[in-house]
Structures are given as structure tokens and as C-alpha cells.
Amino acid sequence: MTIINDQSEQSSLHEVPSSGSFARESFVHAESEVQWPEPEIVFSSPYEYNCKPENSLDPAPAPAPAPMPLPQQPRKPDVMTVVTVVSILLFIFLLLTVSIVVIFSNFDIPDENGVSEKGALADRGDLEARLREILPNHTVEAMDNDPNHTSPQSKAMAFLLNHTITQEELENLQNWDAYRHVLQRFAMATIYYSTKGDSWKQNTYWVDIEIHDCDWFSSRGTNSFSEEFQTTIYDAKSCNLGEIMAPPLLGDDNVNNNTDGMINNLLLKFNNLSGSLPPELFDLLPFSQWIDLSHNALTGTIPFPTNRSLSPPGFSLLANLALFNNSLTGSISSNIGSLSKLQYLQLEQNQLSNHLPSELGLLTDLTGLFLDQNKFSGTIPSEIAKLTDLTDLWLHDNALEGGIPNDLGYMYKLQRLFLANNRLTQSIPSKELSELSNSLTDLDLSNNLLSGTLGTELGLLTRLEVLRISNNTLQGAIPSELGLLGAYGALQVLDLTGNALTGSISEDLCFIDTLLVDCDSLCGCQCSSCGDDNQNNATGVLAENATASSIENRELVFEGDVITVDDGAE
């Protein structure tokens, strides 16, 4: 290729020489003067290259393909990583192995001859015979009289016979210390079947053969017979041991005479229990300190134990028995005296009847006796006065008759005495009750048939806060000594309505928080001025059906008159 640089060179080229040699020299000379660009070598890979002039007019080439990665050598494994992984896998393997060994070591798997590592298994018939020997007579009789095996006792026996024990363990069941847990488990199963456990609101783990009865459901408890005493005194755990390691049936062979592994509280209130209570509740749970089956639908009688029926004989630690707000019937058996450790007996709000047994006087540790809202009749036994630690005696809303025992004055710790809504007669033993001046705070004798006069000794009850004697047949004047309770004592409520009291009301009683009197026959305070011929029109606003529930802001309530005195108005 020839490149012409200027005009002169162009003209010289048109002048063709005559000889051929001259023509070749001119061409070579012209070619030597042409400036050829240096080629640019572009490497696109280790295996190819392109030569391209710097100012080439050719179109730009397509982008070069991505370089191929060079093959890498495989990385050698880290020795420490391998050791760590192997160690972890070995630890997991050992842990699983130990767990499997421990689990299967607890199973006593017999061979084809009925022999296991622990020894020959006890025959089912031998086990039942031995259980019958250690159970109370009344329990055995209940099973004998049940050919269809539908009684709670028969079902409990079937439950125990599902347990697996060896012949050696069976032979060791020779004394109460060895078989007491068997009896406890039988009692718990009997309670479940007798009170329709399948219908309870909560029955977690009950009659589970693999679960220790200490872990069967029992609710948290509070002693709530009064707002003043609504404090938790037991937790939800039924037994003393935090964890039970012994077999469910036999318990712990090393407990000796302590209460480890034994039920010490059975709390099933508000749990939809129905049916009747079995005698095993008391006979076979001697270590129970608190039984609370209140607020259920229990019927039938209360199977109080005898000293002989207790296992062991005469032994019971029961301190709190709460069966209130059920539909229990029958009477309180004289066997109640065998529960000598009782501190609280709460049987109110049932349909119990008949006389109160004198054996109540044997419960000398009792501090609370609640038998109100039943159908008890007869007289109040004087033996109750032997309960010198009693702080609460609630016998109201029954059909009790006779007089108020004079000996109640010896109950020096008595704080609340409620005898209202009965058929009590005779006079109020004011002198004897005045002996309670250091303790008594509430006295309710209303709605009875009490007669006579109010004794002046009532004025000595300086701790008295509430005194209700309404709707009796009391006569005479209101002792001026009662005024001392208003002026210098703790009296806040005084209800004397529905009697035949006459005379004047002490001025010291006029401004206690609640004063209820009959203005038809009394004068003073806001009834009228004494000596006024028209007492009813003296002061006040007529309110024919005035009751204590209308009291607000120190409102004085009278029979037929209501006078508000806070702001000086009528």
C-alpha cells in the first residue's frame, strides 16, 4: 500500500519513467518513507493474543471472555477441628448410653419363669390376701359385699393389684411402718373413686400407677373462714419430700417413723367432688394435717373414725378439717373425739342435724369451731366450755334449744360468739360472760327466745365491738353501764330492737357508729326527750322498714325512725 504525502509526490508519480528499473527504485523509495504504526499486542489469556494497530479503523472487538480460574489444590483438614468433632460425638454417644441403662434399670423385667433381677414376682392372689390382712375390717367387708366389684374399695384394690412387687417385698409387709404407704395409696384411690374423680375439674396424675401419690393434684390452700385469717398456711405440695425416689406403691423403706413421703395435706376445694366420703379418708391417712374438701357437692354422712379404726390405732395428726358448703347430712358422730389434734373444725353450710355430741369437749386443741347454718337441735353441751383455747364459736342458724351454758365464761380466749337464729331460752348469763372482758369482741344473740333483763355486768366487756341482742323477749331498762362501752370502750354496733325494753338511753350511746333501738318504748338520744308524751313525733324521719343495711355516714337507725346526724340535719 502506497501513501502519498503531498502534491509534488503526486505529480512525480504520474510521470512514469521509461525504464523498468527506475520504476522499481521509485516504488521502493516511496515505500521506505511511509511511517507504519507499531503493532499493539493485547493478551486476552495465557493461550492467545491479538495484534491490533493503535489507530485502527476496525470496529471494537467483543469483550474478552472471563479468565478461566486456575485449579486449586484441596485444603488439608485442621487436626484440632477433627478432634473436637470426634469428642462431641463420643460424649453424645456416652450420654445416650448411660440414659438408656438408667431407664431400663428401673424396669424389673421378669423372665419366662416370672423371676427378675430383684427376685421372683409376688403372686397376684398372695398380694391381694396380704392387702386384705392389713386393711381395716370395714374396708374388707365393703369388698366382700360387692360381688360386682364396683365399690370404691374394690376399684382401689384392683388399682393396687396392677402394681408389680417381688415376693421378698411382699413378705416384708409385716408391720405398719412397712406397709403404711400401701394403705395411703389405697385410701387415695378410694377417695378418687368414691367422689367421682373422673368428673373433677382437675385430677392430674390421680390413680396413675407410675406416679407417686405425693404428686397427685392438690390445690394451694388458704385458711379462709374469716377475712381476718385469709393467709396461706400450706403450699400446694402434698408431701414433705421435695422429690420421691422410692417406688410408688411401697414408698421409702428408710423413712422409719417420720412423715417423709406421706400425705400431709389434701386440698380439693372448688373441684366438683360429688358422691360420699369413704371412711378411708380418716382411717388410712394418719399423717394428714389439713383436709379441705369445701365448696363441692358432697352428700351422705361424715365417716368420723374410731380410735381402733385408725391406722395405727389412735394415731391422727389431722389439725384442720374443712367440709363446709356441701350437702352433707347425718350427725356428728361421738367418734369425733378420736381426732384429738384438731385445731379448726369447719362443717358449716351443710344439712347436718341431731344433737351436738359432748365428745366435742375432747378436742382440747381446738381454736375454731364452725357448725353454723345446719339443722342441729338439742342443747349446747356444757363440755364445749372445756375448749379453753377456742377463739371462735359459731353455732348460729340452727335449731338449738335451752339456755346459754354458764361455763362459757371459762373460755378466756373466746373472741367471737355467734348464737343467733336458734331457739335459745332463759336469760343471758351476763355475769359469766363478763369474765371474757379481755377477749370477747363480737357477741350475737339475736333472733332467739331469750328473756329476763340485761345485766349490768355486760358493761365490763370493754373490748366488745359488736353487740346484737335483737328480736328476743328482753324486758326492763338498758343498763347505764352499757353507755361506758360507747364512751370509753370499743363498742361500734349495738342492736336492741325487737324487745320490750323501756326507759331512757344513756347519752354515751347516742353517737356510736350504729345504734338500733325501739323508739316506741324508749326515750333519749334521738328517739325523744324523756317525759315527752308523743315520743314518735319527737324527731326523725319516718322509715317503717329501716334496717342496718341503710346505715351510711354514721346514720342512726331506729325501729321506725332514721335520723342522720352528720350535718346536723333531721
PDB file of N, CA and C in Angstrom, residues 212-302:
ATOM      1  N   HIS A 212     -46.037 -41.225  91.904  1.00  0.00           N
ATOM      2  CA  HIS A 212     -46.169 -41.282  93.365  1.00  0.00           C
ATOM      3  C   HIS A 212     -47.344 -40.406  93.791  1.00  0.00           C
ATOM      4  N   ASP A 213     -48.127 -40.894  94.753  1.00  0.00           N
ATOM      5  CA  ASP A 213     -49.324 -40.159  95.156  1.00  0.00           C
ATOM      6  C   ASP A 213     -49.014 -38.794  95.762  1.00  0.00           C
ATOM      7  N   CYS A 214     -47.783 -38.551  96.171  1.00  0.00           N
ATOM      8  CA  CYS A 214     -47.424 -37.212  96.636  1.00  0.00           C
ATOM      9  C   CYS A 214     -47.501 -36.185  95.508  1.00  0.00           C
ATOM     10  N   ASP A 215     -47.451 -36.660  94.261  1.00  0.00           N
ATOM     11  CA  ASP A 215     -47.511 -35.762  93.120  1.00  0.00           C
ATOM     12  C   ASP A 215     -48.883 -35.723  92.471  1.00  0.00           C
ATOM     13  N   TRP A 216     -49.863 -36.423  93.029  1.00  0.00           N
ATOM     14  CA  TRP A 216     -51.229 -36.298  92.535  1.00  0.00           C
ATOM     15  C   TRP A 216     -51.738 -34.910  92.885  1.00  0.00           C
ATOM     16  N   PHE A 217     -52.610 -34.361  92.063  1.00  0.00           N
ATOM     17  CA  PHE A 217     -53.026 -32.957  92.193  1.00  0.00           C
ATOM     18  C   PHE A 217     -53.597 -32.650  93.577  1.00  0.00           C
ATOM     19  N   SER A 218     -53.145 -31.510  94.121  1.00  0.00           N
ATOM     20  CA  SER A 218     -53.707 -30.946  95.349  1.00  0.00           C
ATOM     21  C   SER A 218     -53.545 -29.445  95.237  1.00  0.00           C
ATOM     22  N   SER A 219     -54.633 -28.695  95.463  1.00  0.00           N
ATOM     23  CA  SER A 219     -54.615 -27.257  95.213  1.00  0.00           C
ATOM     24  C   SER A 219     -53.916 -26.503  96.333  1.00  0.00           C
ATOM     25  N   ARG A 220     -53.557 -25.251  96.037  1.00  0.00           N
ATOM     26  CA  ARG A 220     -52.989 -24.377  97.066  1.00  0.00           C
ATOM     27  C   ARG A 220     -54.079 -23.995  98.052  1.00  0.00           C
ATOM     28  N   GLY A 221     -53.750 -23.928  99.329  1.00  0.00           N
ATOM     29  CA  GLY A 221     -54.769 -23.709 100.336  1.00  0.00           C
ATOM     30  C   GLY A 221     -54.597 -22.449 101.142  1.00  0.00           C
ATOM     31  N   THR A 222     -55.716 -21.859 101.525  1.00  0.00           N
ATOM     32  CA  THR A 222     -55.719 -20.745 102.457  1.00  0.00           C
ATOM     33  C   THR A 222     -56.763 -21.016 103.522  1.00  0.00           C
ATOM     34  N   ASN A 223     -56.480 -20.585 104.706  1.00  0.00           N
ATOM     35  CA  ASN A 223     -57.448 -20.701 105.784  1.00  0.00           C
ATOM     36  C   ASN A 223     -58.356 -19.482 105.695  1.00  0.00           C
ATOM     37  N   SER A 224     -59.546 -19.658 105.118  1.00  0.00           N
ATOM     38  CA  SER A 224     -60.355 -18.506 104.735  1.00  0.00           C
ATOM     39  C   SER A 224     -61.709 -18.471 105.431  1.00  0.00           C
ATOM     40  N   PHE A 225     -61.802 -19.028 106.643  1.00  0.00           N
ATOM     41  CA  PHE A 225     -63.098 -18.991 107.302  1.00  0.00           C
ATOM     42  C   PHE A 225     -63.483 -17.577 107.701  1.00  0.00           C
ATOM     43  N   SER A 226     -62.531 -16.680 107.728  1.00  0.00           N
ATOM     44  CA  SER A 226     -62.796 -15.287 108.052  1.00  0.00           C
ATOM     45  C   SER A 226     -61.819 -14.417 107.285  1.00  0.00           C
ATOM     46  N   GLU A 227     -62.259 -13.224 106.866  1.00  0.00           N
ATOM     47  CA  GLU A 227     -61.373 -12.330 106.128  1.00  0.00           C
ATOM     48  C   GLU A 227     -60.107 -12.033 106.921  1.00  0.00           C
ATOM     49  N   GLU A 228     -60.233 -12.035 108.218  1.00  0.00           N
ATOM     50  CA  GLU A 228     -59.086 -11.724 109.067  1.00  0.00           C
ATOM     51  C   GLU A 228     -58.004 -12.787 108.975  1.00  0.00           C
ATOM     52  N   PHE A 229     -58.408 -13.998 108.577  1.00  0.00           N
ATOM     53  CA  PHE A 229     -57.466 -15.113 108.580  1.00  0.00           C
ATOM     54  C   PHE A 229     -57.201 -15.656 107.182  1.00  0.00           C
ATOM     55  N   GLN A 230     -57.382 -14.839 106.150  1.00  0.00           N
ATOM     56  CA  GLN A 230     -57.146 -15.297 104.785  1.00  0.00           C
ATOM     57  C   GLN A 230     -55.657 -15.235 104.472  1.00  0.00           C
ATOM     58  N   THR A 231     -54.928 -16.166 105.016  1.00  0.00           N
ATOM     59  CA  THR A 231     -53.487 -16.247 104.792  1.00  0.00           C
ATOM     60  C   THR A 231     -53.130 -17.659 104.363  1.00  0.00           C
ATOM     61  N   THR A 232     -52.159 -17.780 103.501  1.00  0.00           N
ATOM     62  CA  THR A 232     -51.738 -19.090 103.043  1.00  0.00           C
ATOM     63  C   THR A 232     -50.918 -19.771 104.135  1.00  0.00           C
ATOM     64  N   ILE A 233     -51.338 -20.948 104.546  1.00  0.00           N
ATOM     65  CA  ILE A 233     -50.613 -21.640 105.605  1.00  0.00           C
ATOM     66  C   ILE A 233     -50.047 -22.973 105.128  1.00  0.00           C
ATOM     67  N   TYR A 234     -50.374 -23.398 103.928  1.00  0.00           N
ATOM     68  CA  TYR A 234     -49.773 -24.584 103.334  1.00  0.00           C
ATOM     69  C   TYR A 234     -49.533 -24.289 101.862  1.00  0.00           C
ATOM     70  N   ASP A 235     -48.474 -24.873 101.310  1.00  0.00           N
ATOM     71  CA  ASP A 235     -48.297 -24.731  99.872  1.00  0.00           C
ATOM     72  C   ASP A 235     -48.965 -25.903  99.169  1.00  0.00           C
ATOM     73  N   ALA A 236     -48.791 -25.947  97.853  1.00  0.00           N
ATOM     74  CA  ALA A 236     -49.527 -26.924  97.068  1.00  0.00           C
ATOM     75  C   ALA A 236     -48.947 -28.333  97.178  1.00  0.00           C
ATOM     76  N   LYS A 237     -47.762 -28.466  97.726  1.00  0.00           N
ATOM     77  CA  LYS A 237     -47.146 -29.786  97.798  1.00  0.00           C
ATOM     78  C   LYS A 237     -47.858 -30.644  98.831  1.00  0.00           C
ATOM     79  N   SER A 238     -48.207 -31.868  98.457  1.00  0.00           N
ATOM     80  CA  SER A 238     -48.986 -32.723  99.345  1.00  0.00           C
ATOM     81  C   SER A 238     -48.142 -33.400 100.401  1.00  0.00           C
ATOM     82  N   CYS A 239     -46.855 -33.605 100.108  1.00  0.00           N
ATOM     83  CA  CYS A 239     -46.000 -34.377 100.994  1.00  0.00           C
ATOM     84  C   CYS A 239     -44.822 -33.554 101.476  1.00  0.00           C
ATOM     85  N   ASN A 240     -44.106 -34.099 102.446  1.00  0.00           N
ATOM     86  CA  ASN A 240     -42.955 -33.392 102.991  1.00  0.00           C
ATOM     87  C   ASN A 240     -41.749 -33.458 102.078  1.00  0.00           C
ATOM     88  N   LEU A 241     -41.594 -34.560 101.333  1.00  0.00           N
ATOM     89  CA  LEU A 241     -40.431 -34.705 100.478  1.00  0.00           C
ATOM     90  C   LEU A 241     -40.568 -33.851  99.231  1.00  0.00           C
ATOM     91  N   GLY A 242     -39.474 -33.176  98.855  1.00  0.00           N
ATOM     92  CA  GLY A 242     -39.498 -32.428  97.610  1.00  0.00           C
ATOM     93  C   GLY A 242     -39.537 -33.361  96.419  1.00  0.00           C
ATOM     94  N   GLU A 243     -38.803 -34.484  96.474  1.00  0.00           N
ATOM     95  CA  GLU A 243     -38.809 -35.480  95.413  1.00  0.00           C
ATOM     96  C   GLU A 243     -38.889 -36.865  96.037  1.00  0.00           C
ATOM     97  N   ILE A 244     -39.696 -37.703  95.458  1.00  0.00           N
ATOM     98  CA  ILE A 244     -39.872 -39.060  95.957  1.00  0.00           C
ATOM     99  C   ILE A 244     -39.121 -40.005  95.025  1.00  0.00           C
ATOM    100  N   MET A 245     -38.139 -40.699  95.556  1.00  0.00           N
ATOM    101  CA  MET A 245     -37.328 -41.597  94.741  1.00  0.00           C
ATOM    102  C   MET A 245     -37.767 -43.053  94.897  1.00  0.00           C
ATOM    103  N   ALA A 246     -38.598 -43.344  95.895  1.00  0.00           N
ATOM    104  CA  ALA A 246     -38.988 -44.722  96.163  1.00  0.00           C
ATOM    105  C   ALA A 246     -40.083 -45.165  95.196  1.00  0.00           C
ATOM    106  N   PRO A 247     -40.336 -46.487  95.080  1.00  0.00           N
ATOM    107  CA  PRO A 247     -41.421 -46.977  94.223  1.00  0.00           C
ATOM    108  C   PRO A 247     -42.761 -46.402  94.657  1.00  0.00           C
ATOM    109  N   PRO A 248     -43.682 -46.169  93.726  1.00  0.00           N
ATOM    110  CA  PRO A 248     -44.968 -45.555  94.087  1.00  0.00           C
ATOM    111  C   PRO A 248     -45.769 -46.340  95.103  1.00  0.00           C
ATOM    112  N   LEU A 249     -45.714 -47.669  95.045  1.00  0.00           N
ATOM    113  CA  LEU A 249     -46.553 -48.456  95.948  1.00  0.00           C
ATOM    114  C   LEU A 249     -45.951 -48.591  97.332  1.00  0.00           C
ATOM    115  N   LEU A 250     -44.676 -48.926  97.397  1.00  0.00           N
ATOM    116  CA  LEU A 250     -44.077 -49.273  98.682  1.00  0.00           C
ATOM    117  C   LEU A 250     -43.538 -48.078  99.440  1.00  0.00           C
ATOM    118  N   GLY A 251     -43.359 -46.950  98.774  1.00  0.00           N
ATOM    119  CA  GLY A 251     -42.807 -45.801  99.468  1.00  0.00           C
ATOM    120  C   GLY A 251     -41.327 -46.000  99.754  1.00  0.00           C
ATOM    121  N   ASP A 252     -40.827 -45.295 100.739  1.00  0.00           N
ATOM    122  CA  ASP A 252     -39.401 -45.334 101.067  1.00  0.00           C
ATOM    123  C   ASP A 252     -39.185 -46.220 102.283  1.00  0.00           C
ATOM    124  N   ASP A 253     -38.364 -47.232 102.138  1.00  0.00           N
ATOM    125  CA  ASP A 253     -38.123 -48.159 103.254  1.00  0.00           C
ATOM    126  C   ASP A 253     -37.345 -47.517 104.393  1.00  0.00           C
ATOM    127  N   ASN A 254     -36.757 -46.364 104.139  1.00  0.00           N
ATOM    128  CA  ASN A 254     -35.885 -45.750 105.148  1.00  0.00           C
ATOM    129  C   ASN A 254     -36.540 -44.594 105.891  1.00  0.00           C
ATOM    130  N   VAL A 255     -37.858 -44.446 105.743  1.00  0.00           N
ATOM    131  CA  VAL A 255     -38.493 -43.289 106.374  1.00  0.00           C
ATOM    132  C   VAL A 255     -38.690 -43.490 107.872  1.00  0.00           C
ATOM    133  N   ASN A 256     -38.704 -44.759 108.330  1.00  0.00           N
ATOM    134  CA  ASN A 256     -38.884 -45.069 109.748  1.00  0.00           C
ATOM    135  C   ASN A 256     -40.136 -44.404 110.294  1.00  0.00           C
ATOM    136  N   ASN A 257     -40.014 -43.567 111.332  1.00  0.00           N
ATOM    137  CA  ASN A 257     -41.191 -43.003 111.976  1.00  0.00           C
ATOM    138  C   ASN A 257     -41.438 -41.551 111.588  1.00  0.00           C
ATOM    139  N   ASN A 258     -40.727 -41.019 110.588  1.00  0.00           N
ATOM    140  CA  ASN A 258     -41.020 -39.651 110.181  1.00  0.00           C
ATOM    141  C   ASN A 258     -42.128 -39.646 109.148  1.00  0.00           C
ATOM    142  N   THR A 259     -42.448 -38.486 108.615  1.00  0.00           N
ATOM    143  CA  THR A 259     -43.586 -38.355 107.715  1.00  0.00           C
ATOM    144  C   THR A 259     -43.152 -38.186 106.269  1.00  0.00           C
ATOM    145  N   ASP A 260     -41.906 -38.498 105.941  1.00  0.00           N
ATOM    146  CA  ASP A 260     -41.444 -38.367 104.563  1.00  0.00           C
ATOM    147  C   ASP A 260     -42.238 -39.286 103.640  1.00  0.00           C
ATOM    148  N   GLY A 261     -42.685 -38.720 102.525  1.00  0.00           N
ATOM    149  CA  GLY A 261     -43.426 -39.498 101.556  1.00  0.00           C
ATOM    150  C   GLY A 261     -44.870 -39.743 101.924  1.00  0.00           C
ATOM    151  N   MET A 262     -45.356 -39.158 103.010  1.00  0.00           N
ATOM    152  CA  MET A 262     -46.735 -39.358 103.441  1.00  0.00           C
ATOM    153  C   MET A 262     -47.534 -38.072 103.210  1.00  0.00           C
ATOM    154  N   ILE A 263     -48.789 -38.241 102.838  1.00  0.00           N
ATOM    155  CA  ILE A 263     -49.663 -37.105 102.554  1.00  0.00           C
ATOM    156  C   ILE A 263     -49.879 -36.302 103.829  1.00  0.00           C
ATOM    157  N   ASN A 264     -49.585 -34.989 103.793  1.00  0.00           N
ATOM    158  CA  ASN A 264     -49.869 -34.159 104.966  1.00  0.00           C
ATOM    159  C   ASN A 264     -50.904 -33.082 104.693  1.00  0.00           C
ATOM    160  N   ASN A 265     -51.328 -32.912 103.446  1.00  0.00           N
ATOM    161  CA  ASN A 265     -52.499 -32.077 103.202  1.00  0.00           C
ATOM    162  C   ASN A 265     -53.186 -32.521 101.927  1.00  0.00           C
ATOM    163  N   LEU A 266     -54.505 -32.531 101.969  1.00  0.00           N
ATOM    164  CA  LEU A 266     -55.335 -32.943 100.846  1.00  0.00           C
ATOM    165  C   LEU A 266     -56.326 -31.814 100.597  1.00  0.00           C
ATOM    166  N   LEU A 267     -56.047 -31.008  99.581  1.00  0.00           N
ATOM    167  CA  LEU A 267     -56.826 -29.798  99.326  1.00  0.00           C
ATOM    168  C   LEU A 267     -57.495 -29.918  97.962  1.00  0.00           C
ATOM    169  N   LEU A 268     -58.809 -30.130  97.972  1.00  0.00           N
ATOM    170  CA  LEU A 268     -59.561 -30.322  96.730  1.00  0.00           C
ATOM    171  C   LEU A 268     -60.829 -29.470  96.722  1.00  0.00           C
ATOM    172  N   LYS A 269     -60.777 -28.285  97.289  1.00  0.00           N
ATOM    173  CA  LYS A 269     -61.954 -27.419  97.314  1.00  0.00           C
ATOM    174  C   LYS A 269     -62.234 -26.865  95.920  1.00  0.00           C
ATOM    175  N   PHE A 270     -63.509 -26.525  95.696  1.00  0.00           N
ATOM    176  CA  PHE A 270     -63.950 -25.995  94.400  1.00  0.00           C
ATOM    177  C   PHE A 270     -63.548 -26.923  93.253  1.00  0.00           C
ATOM    178  N   ASN A 271     -63.637 -28.234  93.432  1.00  0.00           N
ATOM    179  CA  ASN A 271     -63.132 -29.169  92.426  1.00  0.00           C
ATOM    180  C   ASN A 271     -64.201 -30.132  91.916  1.00  0.00           C
ATOM    181  N   ASN A 272     -65.465 -29.814  92.186  1.00  0.00           N
ATOM    182  CA  ASN A 272     -66.588 -30.601  91.657  1.00  0.00           C
ATOM    183  C   ASN A 272     -66.588 -32.037  92.173  1.00  0.00           C
ATOM    184  N   LEU A 273     -66.239 -32.224  93.432  1.00  0.00           N
ATOM    185  CA  LEU A 273     -66.359 -33.530  94.049  1.00  0.00           C
ATOM    186  C   LEU A 273     -67.828 -33.805  94.349  1.00  0.00           C
ATOM    187  N   SER A 274     -68.263 -35.007  94.097  1.00  0.00           N
ATOM    188  CA  SER A 274     -69.631 -35.407  94.414  1.00  0.00           C
ATOM    189  C   SER A 274     -69.600 -36.813  94.996  1.00  0.00           C
ATOM    190  N   GLY A 275     -70.777 -37.316  95.342  1.00  0.00           N
ATOM    191  CA  GLY A 275     -70.796 -38.618  95.996  1.00  0.00           C
ATOM    192  C   GLY A 275     -70.535 -38.489  97.479  1.00  0.00           C
ATOM    193  N   SER A 276     -70.141 -39.562  98.102  1.00  0.00           N
ATOM    194  CA  SER A 276     -69.953 -39.597  99.554  1.00  0.00           C
ATOM    195  C   SER A 276     -68.486 -39.763  99.918  1.00  0.00           C
ATOM    196  N   LEU A 277     -68.193 -39.486 101.167  1.00  0.00           N
ATOM    197  CA  LEU A 277     -66.830 -39.619 101.674  1.00  0.00           C
ATOM    198  C   LEU A 277     -66.608 -41.033 102.201  1.00  0.00           C
ATOM    199  N   PRO A 278     -65.532 -41.691 101.797  1.00  0.00           N
ATOM    200  CA  PRO A 278     -65.262 -43.038 102.307  1.00  0.00           C
ATOM    201  C   PRO A 278     -64.588 -42.966 103.679  1.00  0.00           C
ATOM    202  N   PRO A 279     -64.772 -43.972 104.514  1.00  0.00           N
ATOM    203  CA  PRO A 279     -64.123 -43.963 105.836  1.00  0.00           C
ATOM    204  C   PRO A 279     -62.604 -43.974 105.749  1.00  0.00           C
ATOM    205  N   GLU A 280     -62.062 -44.469 104.637  1.00  0.00           N
ATOM    206  CA  GLU A 280     -60.610 -44.495 104.477  1.00  0.00           C
ATOM    207  C   GLU A 280     -60.001 -43.102 104.484  1.00  0.00           C
ATOM    208  N   LEU A 281     -60.818 -42.066 104.250  1.00  0.00           N
ATOM    209  CA  LEU A 281     -60.327 -40.687 104.280  1.00  0.00           C
ATOM    210  C   LEU A 281     -59.653 -40.373 105.617  1.00  0.00           C
ATOM    211  N   PHE A 282     -60.232 -40.852 106.701  1.00  0.00           N
ATOM    212  CA  PHE A 282     -59.662 -40.608 108.024  1.00  0.00           C
ATOM    213  C   PHE A 282     -58.839 -41.790 108.534  1.00  0.00           C
ATOM    214  N   ASP A 283     -59.301 -43.005 108.244  1.00  0.00           N
ATOM    215  CA  ASP A 283     -58.659 -44.180 108.830  1.00  0.00           C
ATOM    216  C   ASP A 283     -57.246 -44.411 108.305  1.00  0.00           C
ATOM    217  N   LEU A 284     -57.012 -44.141 107.008  1.00  0.00           N
ATOM    218  CA  LEU A 284     -55.764 -44.555 106.371  1.00  0.00           C
ATOM    219  C   LEU A 284     -54.873 -43.390 105.964  1.00  0.00           C
ATOM    220  N   LEU A 285     -55.193 -42.182 106.390  1.00  0.00           N
ATOM    221  CA  LEU A 285     -54.320 -41.036 106.120  1.00  0.00           C
ATOM    222  C   LEU A 285     -53.928 -40.385 107.454  1.00  0.00           C
ATOM    223  N   PRO A 286     -53.223 -41.104 108.302  1.00  0.00           N
ATOM    224  CA  PRO A 286     -52.961 -40.618 109.664  1.00  0.00           C
ATOM    225  C   PRO A 286     -52.029 -39.416 109.715  1.00  0.00           C
ATOM    226  N   PHE A 287     -51.250 -39.189 108.658  1.00  0.00           N
ATOM    227  CA  PHE A 287     -50.307 -38.074 108.680  1.00  0.00           C
ATOM    228  C   PHE A 287     -50.892 -36.789 108.087  1.00  0.00           C
ATOM    229  N   SER A 288     -52.113 -36.863 107.611  1.00  0.00           N
ATOM    230  CA  SER A 288     -52.746 -35.671 107.044  1.00  0.00           C
ATOM    231  C   SER A 288     -52.974 -34.635 108.138  1.00  0.00           C
ATOM    232  N   GLN A 289     -52.504 -33.428 107.902  1.00  0.00           N
ATOM    233  CA  GLN A 289     -52.699 -32.345 108.851  1.00  0.00           C
ATOM    234  C   GLN A 289     -53.835 -31.418 108.436  1.00  0.00           C
ATOM    235  N   TRP A 290     -54.126 -31.396 107.150  1.00  0.00           N
ATOM    236  CA  TRP A 290     -55.175 -30.500 106.679  1.00  0.00           C
ATOM    237  C   TRP A 290     -55.929 -31.165 105.537  1.00  0.00           C
ATOM    238  N   ILE A 291     -57.226 -31.334 105.708  1.00  0.00           N
ATOM    239  CA  ILE A 291     -58.112 -31.844 104.666  1.00  0.00           C
ATOM    240  C   ILE A 291     -59.145 -30.765 104.370  1.00  0.00           C
ATOM    241  N   ASP A 292     -59.153 -30.276 103.146  1.00  0.00           N
ATOM    242  CA  ASP A 292     -60.100 -29.233 102.741  1.00  0.00           C
ATOM    243  C   ASP A 292     -60.822 -29.704 101.489  1.00  0.00           C
ATOM    244  N   LEU A 293     -62.069 -30.120 101.665  1.00  0.00           N
ATOM    245  CA  LEU A 293     -62.928 -30.541 100.559  1.00  0.00           C
ATOM    246  C   LEU A 293     -64.146 -29.635 100.474  1.00  0.00           C
ATOM    247  N   SER A 294     -64.003 -28.400 100.869  1.00  0.00           N
ATOM    248  CA  SER A 294     -65.115 -27.453 100.911  1.00  0.00           C
ATOM    249  C   SER A 294     -65.527 -27.006  99.514  1.00  0.00           C
ATOM    250  N   HIS A 295     -66.721 -26.418  99.448  1.00  0.00           N
ATOM    251  CA  HIS A 295     -67.261 -25.860  98.195  1.00  0.00           C
ATOM    252  C   HIS A 295     -67.327 -26.920  97.099  1.00  0.00           C
ATOM    253  N   ASN A 296     -67.930 -28.069  97.443  1.00  0.00           N
ATOM    254  CA  ASN A 296     -68.153 -29.123  96.468  1.00  0.00           C
ATOM    255  C   ASN A 296     -69.606 -29.576  96.554  1.00  0.00           C
ATOM    256  N   ALA A 297     -69.919 -30.754  96.074  1.00  0.00           N
ATOM    257  CA  ALA A 297     -71.294 -31.266  96.082  1.00  0.00           C
ATOM    258  C   ALA A 297     -71.358 -32.617  96.784  1.00  0.00           C
ATOM    259  N   LEU A 298     -70.625 -32.749  97.863  1.00  0.00           N
ATOM    260  CA  LEU A 298     -70.572 -33.998  98.608  1.00  0.00           C
ATOM    261  C   LEU A 298     -71.882 -34.244  99.353  1.00  0.00           C
ATOM    262  N   THR A 299     -72.288 -35.486  99.408  1.00  0.00           N
ATOM    263  CA  THR A 299     -73.513 -35.880 100.102  1.00  0.00           C
ATOM    264  C   THR A 299     -73.183 -37.008 101.081  1.00  0.00           C
ATOM    265  N   GLY A 300     -74.226 -37.474 101.777  1.00  0.00           N
ATOM    266  CA  GLY A 300     -74.026 -38.563 102.716  1.00  0.00           C
ATOM    267  C   GLY A 300     -73.494 -38.072 104.050  1.00  0.00           C
ATOM    268  N   THR A 301     -73.084 -38.994 104.870  1.00  0.00           N
ATOM    269  CA  THR A 301     -72.619 -38.683 106.223  1.00  0.00           C
ATOM    270  C   THR A 301     -71.102 -38.520 106.252  1.00  0.00           C
ATOM    271  N   ILE A 302     -70.624 -37.975 107.367  1.00  0.00           N
ATOM    272  CA  ILE A 302     -69.182 -37.818 107.574  1.00  0.00           C
ATOM    273  C   ILE A 302     -68.682 -39.047 108.333  1.00  0.00           C
TER     274      ILE A 302
END
